Short mmCIF file of N, CA and C in Angstrom, two decimals:
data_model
loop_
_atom_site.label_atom_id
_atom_site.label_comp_id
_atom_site.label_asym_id
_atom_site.label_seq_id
_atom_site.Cartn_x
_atom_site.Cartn_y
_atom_site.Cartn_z
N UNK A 1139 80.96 121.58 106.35
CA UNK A 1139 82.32 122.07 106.40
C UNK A 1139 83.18 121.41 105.33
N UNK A 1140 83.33 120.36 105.06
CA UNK A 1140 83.69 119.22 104.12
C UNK A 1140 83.49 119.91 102.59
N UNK A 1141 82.53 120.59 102.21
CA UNK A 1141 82.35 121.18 101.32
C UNK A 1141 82.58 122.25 100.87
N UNK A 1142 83.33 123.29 102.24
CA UNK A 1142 83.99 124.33 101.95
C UNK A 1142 85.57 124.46 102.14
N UNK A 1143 86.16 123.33 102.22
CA UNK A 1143 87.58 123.05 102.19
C UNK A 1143 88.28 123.51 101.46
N UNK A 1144 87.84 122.79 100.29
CA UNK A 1144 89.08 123.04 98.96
C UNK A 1144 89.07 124.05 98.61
N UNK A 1145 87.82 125.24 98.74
CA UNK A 1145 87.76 126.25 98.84
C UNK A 1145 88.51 127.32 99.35
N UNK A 1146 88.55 126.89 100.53
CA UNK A 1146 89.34 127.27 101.76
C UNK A 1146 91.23 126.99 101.31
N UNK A 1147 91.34 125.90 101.15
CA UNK A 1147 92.71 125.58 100.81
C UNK A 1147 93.22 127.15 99.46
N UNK A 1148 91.89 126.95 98.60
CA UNK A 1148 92.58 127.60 97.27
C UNK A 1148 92.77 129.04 97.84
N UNK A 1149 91.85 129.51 98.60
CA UNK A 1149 92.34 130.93 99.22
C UNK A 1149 93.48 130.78 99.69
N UNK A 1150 94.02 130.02 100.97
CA UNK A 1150 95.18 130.18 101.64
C UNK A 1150 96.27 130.17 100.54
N UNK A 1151 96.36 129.18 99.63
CA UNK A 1151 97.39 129.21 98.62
C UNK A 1151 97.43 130.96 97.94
N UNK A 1152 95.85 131.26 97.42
CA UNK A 1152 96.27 132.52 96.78
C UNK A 1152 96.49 134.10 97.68
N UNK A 1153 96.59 133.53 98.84
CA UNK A 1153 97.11 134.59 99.98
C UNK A 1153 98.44 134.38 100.04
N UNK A 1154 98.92 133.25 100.21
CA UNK A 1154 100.32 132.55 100.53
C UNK A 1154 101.53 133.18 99.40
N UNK A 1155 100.53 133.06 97.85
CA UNK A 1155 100.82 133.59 96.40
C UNK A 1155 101.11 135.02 96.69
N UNK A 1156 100.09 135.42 97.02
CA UNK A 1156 99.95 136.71 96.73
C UNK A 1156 101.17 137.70 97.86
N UNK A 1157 101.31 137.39 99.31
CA UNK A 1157 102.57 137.83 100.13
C UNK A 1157 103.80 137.66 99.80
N UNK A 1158 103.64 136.59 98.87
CA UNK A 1158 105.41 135.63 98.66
C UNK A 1158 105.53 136.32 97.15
N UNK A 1159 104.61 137.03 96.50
CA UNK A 1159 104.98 138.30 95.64
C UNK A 1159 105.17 139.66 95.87
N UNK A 1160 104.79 139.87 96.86
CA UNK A 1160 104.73 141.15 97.62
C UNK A 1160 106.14 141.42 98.72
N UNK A 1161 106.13 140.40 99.20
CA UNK A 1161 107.79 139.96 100.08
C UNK A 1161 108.86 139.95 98.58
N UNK A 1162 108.54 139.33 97.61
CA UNK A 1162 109.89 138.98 96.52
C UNK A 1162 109.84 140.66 96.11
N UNK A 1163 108.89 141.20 95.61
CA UNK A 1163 109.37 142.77 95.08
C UNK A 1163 109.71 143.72 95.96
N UNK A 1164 109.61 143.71 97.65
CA UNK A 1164 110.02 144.20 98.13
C UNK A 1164 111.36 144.06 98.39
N UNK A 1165 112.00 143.08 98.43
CA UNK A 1165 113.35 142.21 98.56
C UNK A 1165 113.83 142.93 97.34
N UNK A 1166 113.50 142.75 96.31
CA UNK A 1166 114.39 142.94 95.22
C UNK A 1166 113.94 144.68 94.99
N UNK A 1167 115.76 144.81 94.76
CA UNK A 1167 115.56 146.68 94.28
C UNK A 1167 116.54 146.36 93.50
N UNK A 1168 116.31 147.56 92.35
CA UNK A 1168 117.07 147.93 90.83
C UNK A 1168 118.62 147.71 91.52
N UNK A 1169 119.46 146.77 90.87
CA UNK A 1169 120.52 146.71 90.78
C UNK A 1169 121.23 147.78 89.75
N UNK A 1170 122.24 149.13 90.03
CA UNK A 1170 122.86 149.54 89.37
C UNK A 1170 124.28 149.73 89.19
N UNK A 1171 125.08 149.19 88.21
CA UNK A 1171 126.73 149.59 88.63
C UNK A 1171 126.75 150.78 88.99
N UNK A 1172 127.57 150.98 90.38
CA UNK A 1172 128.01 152.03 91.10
C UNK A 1172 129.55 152.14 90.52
N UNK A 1173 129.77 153.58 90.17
CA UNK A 1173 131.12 153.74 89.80
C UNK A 1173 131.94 154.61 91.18
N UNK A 1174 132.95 153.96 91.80
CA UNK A 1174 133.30 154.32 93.05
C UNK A 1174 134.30 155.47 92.28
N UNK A 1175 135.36 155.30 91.29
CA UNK A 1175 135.85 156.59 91.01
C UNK A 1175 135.11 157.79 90.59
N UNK A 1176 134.05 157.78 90.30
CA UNK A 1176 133.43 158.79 89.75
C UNK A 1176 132.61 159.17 91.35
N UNK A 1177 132.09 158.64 92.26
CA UNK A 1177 131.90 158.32 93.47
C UNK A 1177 132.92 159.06 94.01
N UNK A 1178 134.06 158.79 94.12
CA UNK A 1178 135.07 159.48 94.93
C UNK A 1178 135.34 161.00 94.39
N UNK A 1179 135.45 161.10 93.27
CA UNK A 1179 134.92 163.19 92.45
C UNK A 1179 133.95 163.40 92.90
N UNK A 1180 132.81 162.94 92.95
CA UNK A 1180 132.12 163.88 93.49
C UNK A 1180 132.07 164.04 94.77
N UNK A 1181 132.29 163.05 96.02
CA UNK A 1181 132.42 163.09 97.23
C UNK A 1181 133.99 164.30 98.05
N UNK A 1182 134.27 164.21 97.00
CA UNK A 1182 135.89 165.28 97.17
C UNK A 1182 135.18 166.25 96.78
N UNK A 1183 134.38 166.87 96.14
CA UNK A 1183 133.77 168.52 95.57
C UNK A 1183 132.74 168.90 96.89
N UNK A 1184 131.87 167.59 97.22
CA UNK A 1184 130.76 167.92 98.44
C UNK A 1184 130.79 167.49 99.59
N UNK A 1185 131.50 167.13 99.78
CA UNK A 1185 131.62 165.52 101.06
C UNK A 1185 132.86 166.15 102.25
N UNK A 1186 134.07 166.29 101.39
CA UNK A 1186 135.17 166.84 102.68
C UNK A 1186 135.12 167.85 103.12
N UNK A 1187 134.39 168.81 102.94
CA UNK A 1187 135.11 169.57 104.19
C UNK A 1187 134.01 168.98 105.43
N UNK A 1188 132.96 168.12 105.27
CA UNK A 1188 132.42 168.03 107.10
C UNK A 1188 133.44 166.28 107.18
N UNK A 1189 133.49 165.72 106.10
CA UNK A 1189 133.41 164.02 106.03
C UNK A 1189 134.74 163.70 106.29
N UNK A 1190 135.87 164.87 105.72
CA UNK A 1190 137.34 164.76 105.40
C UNK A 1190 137.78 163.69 104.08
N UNK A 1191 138.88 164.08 103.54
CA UNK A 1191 139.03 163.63 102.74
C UNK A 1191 139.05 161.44 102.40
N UNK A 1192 139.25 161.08 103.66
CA UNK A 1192 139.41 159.69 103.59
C UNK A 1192 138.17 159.12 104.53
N UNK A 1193 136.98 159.91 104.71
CA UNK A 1193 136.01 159.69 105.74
C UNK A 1193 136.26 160.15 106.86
N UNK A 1194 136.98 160.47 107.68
CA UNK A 1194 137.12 160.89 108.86
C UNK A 1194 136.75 162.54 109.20
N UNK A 1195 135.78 162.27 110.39
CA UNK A 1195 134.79 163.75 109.93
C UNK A 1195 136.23 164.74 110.71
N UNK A 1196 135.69 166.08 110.04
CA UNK A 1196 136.14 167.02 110.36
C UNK A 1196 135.91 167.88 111.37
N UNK A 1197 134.28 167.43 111.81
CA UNK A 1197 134.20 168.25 112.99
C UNK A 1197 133.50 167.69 113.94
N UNK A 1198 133.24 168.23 114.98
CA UNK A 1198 132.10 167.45 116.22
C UNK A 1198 130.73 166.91 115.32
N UNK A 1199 130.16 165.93 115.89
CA UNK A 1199 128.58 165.49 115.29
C UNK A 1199 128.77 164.79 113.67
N UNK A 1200 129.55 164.97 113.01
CA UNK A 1200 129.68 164.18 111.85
C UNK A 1200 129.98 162.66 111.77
N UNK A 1201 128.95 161.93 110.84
CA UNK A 1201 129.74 160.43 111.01
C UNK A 1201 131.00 160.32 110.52
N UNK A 1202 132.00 159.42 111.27
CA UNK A 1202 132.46 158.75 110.76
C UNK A 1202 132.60 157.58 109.37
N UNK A 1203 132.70 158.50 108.36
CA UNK A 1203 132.45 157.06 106.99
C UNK A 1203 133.62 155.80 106.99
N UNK A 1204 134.53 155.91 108.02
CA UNK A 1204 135.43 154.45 108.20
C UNK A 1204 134.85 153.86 108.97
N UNK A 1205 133.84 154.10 109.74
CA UNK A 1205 133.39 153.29 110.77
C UNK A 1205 132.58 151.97 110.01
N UNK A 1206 132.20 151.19 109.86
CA UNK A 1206 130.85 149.90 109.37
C UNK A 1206 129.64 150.48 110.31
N UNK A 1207 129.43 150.69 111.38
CA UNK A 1207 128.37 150.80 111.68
C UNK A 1207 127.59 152.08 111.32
N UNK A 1208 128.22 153.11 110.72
CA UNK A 1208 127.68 154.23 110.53
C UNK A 1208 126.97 154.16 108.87
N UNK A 1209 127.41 152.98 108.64
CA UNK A 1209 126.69 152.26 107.36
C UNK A 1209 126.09 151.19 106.62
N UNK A 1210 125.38 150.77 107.78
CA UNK A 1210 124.72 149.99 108.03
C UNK A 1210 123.21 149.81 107.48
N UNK A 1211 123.01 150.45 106.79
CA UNK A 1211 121.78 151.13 106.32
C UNK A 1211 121.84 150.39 105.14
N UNK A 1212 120.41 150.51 104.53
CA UNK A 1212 120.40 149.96 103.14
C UNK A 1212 120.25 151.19 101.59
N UNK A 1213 121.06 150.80 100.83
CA UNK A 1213 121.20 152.44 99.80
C UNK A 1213 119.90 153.04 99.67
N UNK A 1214 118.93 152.65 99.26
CA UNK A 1214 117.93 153.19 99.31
C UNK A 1214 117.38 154.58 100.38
N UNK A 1215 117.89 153.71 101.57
CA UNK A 1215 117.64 154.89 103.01
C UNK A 1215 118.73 155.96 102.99
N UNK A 1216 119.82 156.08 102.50
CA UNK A 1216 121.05 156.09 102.59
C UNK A 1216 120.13 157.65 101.64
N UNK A 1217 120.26 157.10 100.42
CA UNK A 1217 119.88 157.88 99.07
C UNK A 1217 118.98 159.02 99.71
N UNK A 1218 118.02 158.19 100.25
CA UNK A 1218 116.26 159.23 100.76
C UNK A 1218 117.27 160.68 101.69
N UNK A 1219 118.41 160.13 102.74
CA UNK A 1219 118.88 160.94 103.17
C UNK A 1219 119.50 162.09 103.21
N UNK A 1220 120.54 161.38 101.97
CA UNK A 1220 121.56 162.21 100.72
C UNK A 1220 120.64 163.62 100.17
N UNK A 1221 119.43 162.53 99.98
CA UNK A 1221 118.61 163.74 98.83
C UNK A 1221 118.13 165.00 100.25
N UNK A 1222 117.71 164.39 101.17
CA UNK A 1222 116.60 165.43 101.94
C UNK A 1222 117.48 165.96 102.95
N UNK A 1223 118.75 165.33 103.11
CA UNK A 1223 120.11 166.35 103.84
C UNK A 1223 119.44 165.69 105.57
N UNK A 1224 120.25 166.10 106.33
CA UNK A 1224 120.29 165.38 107.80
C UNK A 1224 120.98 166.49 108.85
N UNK A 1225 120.59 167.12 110.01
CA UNK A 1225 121.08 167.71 110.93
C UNK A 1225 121.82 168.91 110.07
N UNK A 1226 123.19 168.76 110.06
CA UNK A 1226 123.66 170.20 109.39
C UNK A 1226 124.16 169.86 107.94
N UNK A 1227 123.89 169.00 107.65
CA UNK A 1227 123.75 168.16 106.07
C UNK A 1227 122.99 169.03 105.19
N UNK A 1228 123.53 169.14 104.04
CA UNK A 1228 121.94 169.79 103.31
C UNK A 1228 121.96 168.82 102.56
N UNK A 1229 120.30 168.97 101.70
CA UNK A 1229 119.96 168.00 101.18
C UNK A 1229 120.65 167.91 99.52
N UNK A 1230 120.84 166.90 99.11
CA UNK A 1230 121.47 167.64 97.53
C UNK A 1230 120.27 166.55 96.52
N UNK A 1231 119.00 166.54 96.78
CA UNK A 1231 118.15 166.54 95.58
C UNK A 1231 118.29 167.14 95.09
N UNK A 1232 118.74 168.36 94.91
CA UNK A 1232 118.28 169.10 92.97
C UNK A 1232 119.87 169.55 92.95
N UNK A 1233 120.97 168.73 93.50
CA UNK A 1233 122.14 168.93 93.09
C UNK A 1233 122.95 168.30 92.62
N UNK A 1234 122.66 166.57 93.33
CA UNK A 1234 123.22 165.68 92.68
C UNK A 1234 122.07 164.61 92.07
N UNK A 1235 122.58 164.02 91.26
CA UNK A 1235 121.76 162.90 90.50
C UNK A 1235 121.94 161.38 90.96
N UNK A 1236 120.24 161.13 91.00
CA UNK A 1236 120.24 159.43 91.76
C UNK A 1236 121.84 158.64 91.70
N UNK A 1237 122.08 158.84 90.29
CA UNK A 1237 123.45 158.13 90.33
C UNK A 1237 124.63 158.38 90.71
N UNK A 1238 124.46 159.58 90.94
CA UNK A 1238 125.52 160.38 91.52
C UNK A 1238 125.98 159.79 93.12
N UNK A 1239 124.64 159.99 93.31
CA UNK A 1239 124.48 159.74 95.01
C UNK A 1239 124.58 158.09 95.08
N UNK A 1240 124.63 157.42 94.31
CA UNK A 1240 124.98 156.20 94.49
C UNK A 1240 126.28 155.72 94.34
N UNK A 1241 126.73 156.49 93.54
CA UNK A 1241 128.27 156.51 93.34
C UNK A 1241 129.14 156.69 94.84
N UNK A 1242 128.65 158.03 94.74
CA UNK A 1242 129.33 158.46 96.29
C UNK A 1242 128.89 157.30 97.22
N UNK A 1243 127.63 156.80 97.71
CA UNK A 1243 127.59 155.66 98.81
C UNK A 1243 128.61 154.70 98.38
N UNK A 1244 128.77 153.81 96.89
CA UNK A 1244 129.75 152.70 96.60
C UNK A 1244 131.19 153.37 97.10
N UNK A 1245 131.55 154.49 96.81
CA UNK A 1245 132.76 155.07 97.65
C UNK A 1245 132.98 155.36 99.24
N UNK A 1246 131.93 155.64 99.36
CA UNK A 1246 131.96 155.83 101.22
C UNK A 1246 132.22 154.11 101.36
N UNK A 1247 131.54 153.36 101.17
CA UNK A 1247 131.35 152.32 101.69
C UNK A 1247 133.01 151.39 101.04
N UNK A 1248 133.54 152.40 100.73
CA UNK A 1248 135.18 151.48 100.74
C UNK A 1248 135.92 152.22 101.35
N UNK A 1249 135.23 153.21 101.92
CA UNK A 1249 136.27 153.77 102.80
C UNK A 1249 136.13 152.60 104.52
N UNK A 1250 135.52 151.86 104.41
CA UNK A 1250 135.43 151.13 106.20
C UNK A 1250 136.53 150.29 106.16
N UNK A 1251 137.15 150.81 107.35
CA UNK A 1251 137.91 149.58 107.96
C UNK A 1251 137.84 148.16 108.66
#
């Protein structure tokens, strides 16, 4: 046993290596400046008539975008949603652009009180 130690040690390290690279790139996602005015144009062309103009939905079943908890999510999930649309949402992949839709989240997300 004595002789398969250090062996043993160098695996655990290159497992230990290998998760604590796999945990760091999962952690880290593309940082991009979000432009909230350009965010707020496009959210005024697609967004109010269910969202209302200052977040406050317009009709039964819509979130609330002043609420914090209704955005609680991380952009990424947020984005996947935007694109593939939700309940009576449609999806706006082939309408708006990744950045687009990031824009608009940096704007929703100053609308919370």
């Amino acid at each position: 046993m004595a002789l398969h130690e250090p062996r043993c040690h160098e695996y655990r390290t290159l497992l230990f290596a290998l998760f604590a690279g796999v945990a760091l790139a999962l952690a880290i996602t593309p940082v991009a400046a979000s432009d909230i005015f350009s965010g707020r144009r496009v959210y005024q062309v697609h967004c109010t008539a269910c969202h209302g103009i200052n977040g406050a939905p317009m009709m039964a079943g819509v979130p609330d975008m002043t609420r914090a908890q209704n955005l609680l999510i991380p952009d990424r999930d947020l984005v996947t949603t935007l694109k593939r649309g939700k309940g009576v949402m449609p999806g706006y992949d082939r309408i708006l652009s990744e950045k687009n839709i990031l824009d608009v989240i940096a704007y929703v997300r100053s609308l919370q009180r």
